[in-house]
Short mmCIF file of C-alpha atoms in Angstrom, two decimals:
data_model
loop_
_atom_site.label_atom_id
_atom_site.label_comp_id
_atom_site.label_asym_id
_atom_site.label_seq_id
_atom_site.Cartn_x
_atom_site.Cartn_y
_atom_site.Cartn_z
CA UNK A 1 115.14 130.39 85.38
CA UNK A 2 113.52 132.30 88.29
CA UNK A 3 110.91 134.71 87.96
CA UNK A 4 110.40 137.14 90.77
CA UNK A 5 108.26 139.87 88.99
CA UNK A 6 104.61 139.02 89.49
CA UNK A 7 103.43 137.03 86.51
CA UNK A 8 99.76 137.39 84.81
CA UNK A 9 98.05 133.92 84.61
CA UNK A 10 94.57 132.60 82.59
CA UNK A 11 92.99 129.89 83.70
CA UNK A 12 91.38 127.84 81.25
CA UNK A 13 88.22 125.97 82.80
CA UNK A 14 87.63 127.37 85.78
CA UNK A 15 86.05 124.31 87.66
CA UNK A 16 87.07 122.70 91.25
CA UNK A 17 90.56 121.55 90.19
CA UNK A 18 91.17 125.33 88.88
CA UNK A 19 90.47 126.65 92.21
CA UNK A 20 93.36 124.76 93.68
CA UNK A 21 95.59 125.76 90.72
CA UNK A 22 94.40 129.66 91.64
CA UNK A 23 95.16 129.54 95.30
CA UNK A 24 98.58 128.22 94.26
CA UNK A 25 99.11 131.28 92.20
CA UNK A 26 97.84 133.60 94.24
CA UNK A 27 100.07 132.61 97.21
CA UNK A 28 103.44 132.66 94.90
CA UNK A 29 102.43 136.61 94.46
CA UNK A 30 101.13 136.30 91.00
CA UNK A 31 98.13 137.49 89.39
CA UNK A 32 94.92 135.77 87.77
CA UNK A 33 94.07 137.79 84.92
CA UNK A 34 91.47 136.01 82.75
CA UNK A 35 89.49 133.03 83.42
CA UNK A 36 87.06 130.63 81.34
CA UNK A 37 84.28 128.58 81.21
CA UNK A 38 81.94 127.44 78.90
CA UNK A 39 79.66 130.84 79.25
CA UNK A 40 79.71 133.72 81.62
CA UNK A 41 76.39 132.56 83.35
CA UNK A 42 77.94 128.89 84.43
CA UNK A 43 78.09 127.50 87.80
CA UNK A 44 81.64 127.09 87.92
CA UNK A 45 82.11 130.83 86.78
CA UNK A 46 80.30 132.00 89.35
CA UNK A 47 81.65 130.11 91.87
CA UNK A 48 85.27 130.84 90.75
CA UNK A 49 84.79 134.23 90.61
CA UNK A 50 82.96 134.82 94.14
CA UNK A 51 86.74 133.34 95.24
CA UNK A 52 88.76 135.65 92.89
CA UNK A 53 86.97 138.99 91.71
CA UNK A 54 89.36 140.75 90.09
CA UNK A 55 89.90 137.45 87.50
CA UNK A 56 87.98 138.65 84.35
CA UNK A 57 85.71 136.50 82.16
CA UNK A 58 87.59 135.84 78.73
CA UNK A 59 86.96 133.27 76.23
CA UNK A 60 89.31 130.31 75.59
CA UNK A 61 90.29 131.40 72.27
CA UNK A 62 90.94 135.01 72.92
CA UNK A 63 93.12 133.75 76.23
CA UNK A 64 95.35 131.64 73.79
CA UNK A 65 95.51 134.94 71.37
CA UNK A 66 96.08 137.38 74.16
CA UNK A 67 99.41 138.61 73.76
CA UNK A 68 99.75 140.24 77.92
CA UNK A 69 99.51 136.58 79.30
CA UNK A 70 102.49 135.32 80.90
CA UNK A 71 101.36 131.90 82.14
CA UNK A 72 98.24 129.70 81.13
CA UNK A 73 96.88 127.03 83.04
CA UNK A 74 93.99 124.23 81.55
CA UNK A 75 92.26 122.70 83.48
CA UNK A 76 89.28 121.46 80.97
CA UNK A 77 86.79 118.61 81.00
CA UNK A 78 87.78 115.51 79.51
CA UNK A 79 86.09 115.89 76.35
CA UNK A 80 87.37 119.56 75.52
CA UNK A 81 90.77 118.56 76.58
CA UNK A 82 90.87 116.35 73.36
CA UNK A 83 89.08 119.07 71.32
CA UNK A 84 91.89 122.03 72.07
CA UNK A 85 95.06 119.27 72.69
CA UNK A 86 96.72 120.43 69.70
CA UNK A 87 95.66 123.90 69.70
CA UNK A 88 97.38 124.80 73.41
CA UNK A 89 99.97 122.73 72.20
CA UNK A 90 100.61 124.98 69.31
CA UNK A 91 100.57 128.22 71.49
CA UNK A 92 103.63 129.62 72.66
CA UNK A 93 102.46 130.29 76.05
CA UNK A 94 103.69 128.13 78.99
CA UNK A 95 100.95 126.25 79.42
CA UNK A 96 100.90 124.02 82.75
CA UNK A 97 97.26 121.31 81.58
CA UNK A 98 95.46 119.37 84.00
CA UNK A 99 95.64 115.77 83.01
CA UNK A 100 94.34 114.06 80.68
CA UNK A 101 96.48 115.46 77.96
CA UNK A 102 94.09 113.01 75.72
CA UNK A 103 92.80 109.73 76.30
CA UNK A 104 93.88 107.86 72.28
CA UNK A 105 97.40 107.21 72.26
CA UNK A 106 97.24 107.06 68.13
CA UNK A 107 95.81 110.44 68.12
CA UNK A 108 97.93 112.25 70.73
CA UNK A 109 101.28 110.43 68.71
CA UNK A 110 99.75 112.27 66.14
CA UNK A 111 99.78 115.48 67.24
CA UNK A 112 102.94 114.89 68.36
CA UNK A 113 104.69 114.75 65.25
CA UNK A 114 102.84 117.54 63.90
CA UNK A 115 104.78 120.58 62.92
CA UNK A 116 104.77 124.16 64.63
CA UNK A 117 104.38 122.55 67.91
CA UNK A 118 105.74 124.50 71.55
CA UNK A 119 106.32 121.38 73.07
CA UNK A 120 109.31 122.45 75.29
CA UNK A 121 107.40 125.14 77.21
CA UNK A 122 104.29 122.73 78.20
CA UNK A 123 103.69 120.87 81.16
CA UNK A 124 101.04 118.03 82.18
CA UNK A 125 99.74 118.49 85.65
CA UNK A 126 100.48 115.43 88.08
CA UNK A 127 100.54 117.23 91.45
CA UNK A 128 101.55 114.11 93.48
CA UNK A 129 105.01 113.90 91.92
CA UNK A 130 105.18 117.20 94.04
CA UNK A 131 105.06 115.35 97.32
CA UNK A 132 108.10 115.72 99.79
CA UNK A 133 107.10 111.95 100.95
CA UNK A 134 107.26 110.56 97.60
CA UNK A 135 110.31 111.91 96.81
CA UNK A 136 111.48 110.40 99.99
CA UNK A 137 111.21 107.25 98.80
CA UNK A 138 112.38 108.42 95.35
CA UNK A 139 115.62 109.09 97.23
CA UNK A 140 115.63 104.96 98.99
CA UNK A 141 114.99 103.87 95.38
CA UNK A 142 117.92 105.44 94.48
CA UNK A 143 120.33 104.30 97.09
CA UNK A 144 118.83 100.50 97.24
CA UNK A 145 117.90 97.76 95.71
CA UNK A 146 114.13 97.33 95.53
CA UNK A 147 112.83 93.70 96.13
CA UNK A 148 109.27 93.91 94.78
CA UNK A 149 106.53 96.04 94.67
CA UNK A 150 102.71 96.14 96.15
CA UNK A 151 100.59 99.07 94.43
CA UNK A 152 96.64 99.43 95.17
CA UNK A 153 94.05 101.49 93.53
CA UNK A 154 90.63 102.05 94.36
CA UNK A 155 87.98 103.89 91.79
CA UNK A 156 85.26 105.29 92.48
CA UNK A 157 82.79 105.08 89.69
CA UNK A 158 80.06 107.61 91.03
CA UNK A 159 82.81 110.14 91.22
CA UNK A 160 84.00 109.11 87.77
CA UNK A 161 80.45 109.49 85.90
CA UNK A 162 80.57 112.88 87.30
CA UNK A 163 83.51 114.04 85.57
CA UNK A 164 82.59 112.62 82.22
CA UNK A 165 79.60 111.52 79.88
CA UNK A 166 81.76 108.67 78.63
CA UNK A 167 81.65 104.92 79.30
CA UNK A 168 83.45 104.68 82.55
CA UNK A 169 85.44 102.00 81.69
CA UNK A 170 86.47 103.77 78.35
CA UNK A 171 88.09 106.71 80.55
CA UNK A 172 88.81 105.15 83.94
CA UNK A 173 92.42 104.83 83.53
CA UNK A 174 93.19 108.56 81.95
CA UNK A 175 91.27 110.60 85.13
CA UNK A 176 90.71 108.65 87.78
CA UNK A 177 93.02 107.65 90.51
CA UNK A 178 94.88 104.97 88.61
CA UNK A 179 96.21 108.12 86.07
CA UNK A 180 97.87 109.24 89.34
CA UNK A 181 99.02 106.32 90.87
CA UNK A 182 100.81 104.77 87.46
CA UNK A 183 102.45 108.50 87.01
CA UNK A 184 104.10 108.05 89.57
CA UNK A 185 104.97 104.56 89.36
CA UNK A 186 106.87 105.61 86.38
CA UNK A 187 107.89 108.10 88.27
CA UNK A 188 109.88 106.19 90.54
CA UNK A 189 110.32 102.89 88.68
CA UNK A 190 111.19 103.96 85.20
CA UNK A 191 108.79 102.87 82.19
CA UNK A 192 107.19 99.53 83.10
CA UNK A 193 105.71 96.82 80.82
CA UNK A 194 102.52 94.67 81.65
CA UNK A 195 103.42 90.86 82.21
CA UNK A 196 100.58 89.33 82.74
CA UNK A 197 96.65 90.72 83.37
CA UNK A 198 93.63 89.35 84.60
CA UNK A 199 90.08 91.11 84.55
CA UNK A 200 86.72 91.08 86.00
CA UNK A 201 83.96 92.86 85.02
CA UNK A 202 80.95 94.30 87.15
CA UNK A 203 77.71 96.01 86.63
CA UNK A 204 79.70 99.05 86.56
CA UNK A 205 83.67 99.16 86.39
CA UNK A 206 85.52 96.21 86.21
CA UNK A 207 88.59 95.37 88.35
CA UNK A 208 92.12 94.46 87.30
CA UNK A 209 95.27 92.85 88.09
CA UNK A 210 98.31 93.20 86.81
CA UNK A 211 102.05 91.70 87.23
CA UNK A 212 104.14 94.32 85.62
CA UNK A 213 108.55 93.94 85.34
CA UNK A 214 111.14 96.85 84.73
CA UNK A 215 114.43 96.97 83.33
CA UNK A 216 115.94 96.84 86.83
CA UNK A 217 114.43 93.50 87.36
CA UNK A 218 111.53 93.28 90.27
CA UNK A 219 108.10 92.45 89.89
CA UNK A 220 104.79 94.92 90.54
CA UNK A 221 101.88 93.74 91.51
CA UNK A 222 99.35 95.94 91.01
CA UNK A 223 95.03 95.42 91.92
CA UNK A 224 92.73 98.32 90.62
CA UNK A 225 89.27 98.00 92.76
CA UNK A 226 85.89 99.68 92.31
CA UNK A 227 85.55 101.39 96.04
CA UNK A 228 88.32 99.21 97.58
CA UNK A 229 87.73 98.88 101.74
CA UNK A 230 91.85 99.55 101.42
CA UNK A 231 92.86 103.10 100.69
CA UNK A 232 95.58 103.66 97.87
CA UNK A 233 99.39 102.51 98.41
CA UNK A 234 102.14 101.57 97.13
CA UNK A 235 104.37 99.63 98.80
CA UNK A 236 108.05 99.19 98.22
CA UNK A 237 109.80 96.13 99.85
CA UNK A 238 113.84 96.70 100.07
CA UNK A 239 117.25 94.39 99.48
CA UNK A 240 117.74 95.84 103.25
CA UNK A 241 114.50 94.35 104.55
CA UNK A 242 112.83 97.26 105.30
CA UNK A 243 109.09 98.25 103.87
CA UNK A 244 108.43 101.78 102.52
CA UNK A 245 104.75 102.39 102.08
CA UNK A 246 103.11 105.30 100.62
CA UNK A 247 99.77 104.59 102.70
CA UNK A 248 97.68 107.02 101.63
CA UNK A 249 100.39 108.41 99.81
CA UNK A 250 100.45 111.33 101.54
CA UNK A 251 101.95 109.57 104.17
CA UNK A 252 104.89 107.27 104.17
CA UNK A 253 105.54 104.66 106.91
CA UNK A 254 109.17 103.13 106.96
CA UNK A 255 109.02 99.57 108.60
CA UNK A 256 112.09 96.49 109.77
CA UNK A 257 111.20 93.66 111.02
CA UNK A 258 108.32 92.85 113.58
CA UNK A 259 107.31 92.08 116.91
CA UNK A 260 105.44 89.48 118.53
CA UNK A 261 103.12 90.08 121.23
CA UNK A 262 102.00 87.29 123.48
CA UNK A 263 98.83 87.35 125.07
CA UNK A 264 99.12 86.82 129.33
CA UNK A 265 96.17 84.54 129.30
CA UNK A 266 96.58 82.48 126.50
CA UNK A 267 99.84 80.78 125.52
CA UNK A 268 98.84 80.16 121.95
CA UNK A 269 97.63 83.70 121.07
CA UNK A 270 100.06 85.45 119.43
CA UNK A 271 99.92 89.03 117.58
CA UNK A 272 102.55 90.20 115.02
CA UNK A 273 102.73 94.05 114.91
CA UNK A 274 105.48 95.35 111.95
CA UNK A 275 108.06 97.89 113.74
CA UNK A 276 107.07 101.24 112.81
CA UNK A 277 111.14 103.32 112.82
CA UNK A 278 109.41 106.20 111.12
CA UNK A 279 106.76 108.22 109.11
CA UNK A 280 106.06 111.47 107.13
CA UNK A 281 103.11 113.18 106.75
CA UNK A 282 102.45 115.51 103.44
CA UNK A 283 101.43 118.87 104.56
CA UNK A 284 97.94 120.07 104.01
CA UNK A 285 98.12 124.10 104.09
CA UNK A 286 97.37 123.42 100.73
CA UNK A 287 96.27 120.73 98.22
CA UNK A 288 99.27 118.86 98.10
CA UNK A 289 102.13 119.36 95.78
CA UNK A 290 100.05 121.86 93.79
CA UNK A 291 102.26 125.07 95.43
CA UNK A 292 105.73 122.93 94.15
CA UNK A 293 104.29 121.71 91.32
CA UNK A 294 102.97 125.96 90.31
CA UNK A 295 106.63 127.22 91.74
CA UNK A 296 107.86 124.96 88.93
CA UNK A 297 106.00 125.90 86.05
CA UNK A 298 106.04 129.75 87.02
CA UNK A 299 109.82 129.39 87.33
CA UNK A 300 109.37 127.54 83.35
CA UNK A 301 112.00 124.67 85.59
CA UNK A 302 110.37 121.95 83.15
CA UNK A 303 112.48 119.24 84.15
CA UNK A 304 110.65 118.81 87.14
CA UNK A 305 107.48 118.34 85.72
CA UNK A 306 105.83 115.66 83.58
CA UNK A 307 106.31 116.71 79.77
CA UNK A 308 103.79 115.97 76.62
CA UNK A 309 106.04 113.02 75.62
CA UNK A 310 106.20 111.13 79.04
CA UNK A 311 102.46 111.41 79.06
CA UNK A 312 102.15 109.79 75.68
CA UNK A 313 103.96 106.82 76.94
CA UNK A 314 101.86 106.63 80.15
CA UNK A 315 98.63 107.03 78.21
CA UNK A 316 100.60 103.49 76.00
CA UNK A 317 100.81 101.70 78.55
CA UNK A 318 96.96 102.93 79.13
CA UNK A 319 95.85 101.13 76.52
CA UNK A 320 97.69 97.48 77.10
CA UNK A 321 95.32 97.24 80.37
CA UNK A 322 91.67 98.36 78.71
#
């Protein structure tokens, strides 16, 4: 289903992330109706509405009653996402919420299985699915047999205490980077299962390593960091020989083999430099994959975006590592 007559949006929680989820609207032709925050006189209000005037103020509730709304978008804190979870999952709005979709698999099952649910026209928002160079590789994996895996994460707990009031440990996995990285691990490995872990804790968030296995028979490795000196990859070795890394992963760098330069002066000084055959680069017009990822939902095309019940098995597999 297409829709090219201009749709009218709400945005619940009008914060940073809604910005991005506004500017993705607004450039797909649509309009922004109503927004919300926790009170008219907010920062975030204020801040939001200097960048779209003609959004009006509207409470949460009264957006989820209002009848005129085509599209809804949530993009709450942490700890009202689990507070209105099953009440925008009763609505029977297309509603496109910023992850977490809750952060207690046992509750969230729950809800699940409650009656009167819309669960077919509701979305959870993992932009990075979105990205041409990820489904680039989604495309190798396809085509080839995958050898092993590397995946890295780094956290960054001051960023992380920002977003919630909660022990950072506690939430870590549900809103940080590592919520991003393992969607899309599942993404393009199917559902994985932990094989072994190993843990060590700091002043402040505690690392982990994992070995993780799929049904198609290669091993993961995966290292979550507080403020890792490497940036986030993952890092996909093939039957062919080749290495596809997501690194960042907005870029992806397609290696075979290697070369070995000698040094002119010294005999025994030798560098090996992997052969680079070629890269992508995800464009930045935009925060990436949040224009695909709002196409999507506006054109209600839900099989190309993460759906409540995929979430509750990534928020499982959530709880085997804390």
């Amino acid at each position: 289903m297409h829709s090219k007559k201009k749709l009218k949006f709400a945005i619940i929680g009008c914060g940073k992330v809604a910005i991005h989820h506004a500017i993705a609207i607004k450039k797909l032709g649509h309009e922004i109706v109503y927004g919300s925050t926790k009170n008219e006189n907010s920062i975030n209000w204020k801040s939001f509405k200097k960048i779209f005037p003609l959004t009006t103020f509207l409470k949460t509730e009264k957006i989820l009653e209002n009848k005129d709304i085509d599209r809804i978008v949530s993009c709450l804190p942490i700890d009202e996402q689990v507070k209105y979870c099953k009440k925008l999952l009763s609505s029977k709005k297309p509603i496109l919420i910023e992850k977490p979709l809750h952060i207690n698999y046992t509750a969230l099952k729950k809800i699940l299985t409650t009656k009167n649910l819309f669960l077919k026209n509701k979305a959870i928002g993992y932009n990075r699915r979105h990205y041409e160079v990820v489904n680039i590789l989604k495309n190798k994996i396809k085509k080839n047999l995958i050898k092993s895996v590397d995946i890295n994460i780094s956290e960054s707990y001051d960023i992380l205490k920002k977003k919630s009031k909660k022990k950072v440990n506690k939430i870590y996995l549900y809103q940080g980077s590592s919520s991003h990285i393992f969607d899309l691990s599942f993404f393009l490995f199917g559902e994985l299962k932990i094989l072994n872990k190993w843990s060590y804790n700091d002043k402040k968030l505690k690392s982990t390593s994992l070995l993780l296995y799929t049904n198609k028979n290669f091993p993961i490795f995966v290292k979550i960091n507080p403020n890792d000196p490497e940036n986030a990859s993952i890092k996909v070795r093939f039957i062919d020989n080749t290495l596809w890394a997501l690194f960042p992963i907005e870029q992806l760098k397609i290696y075979n083999g290697n070369k070995i330069i000698k040094s002119r002066n010294n005999f025994f000084r030798k560098e090996y430099k992997s052969n680079l055959i070629k890269s992508y680069k995800e464009s930045k017009n935009l925060k990436p994959g949040f224009l695909k990822q709002m196409k999507n939902f506006s054109n209600l095309n839900f099989k190309e975006l993460v759906r409540p019940q995929q979430n509750l098995k990534l928020i499982k597999f959530f709880e085997g590592i804390i």
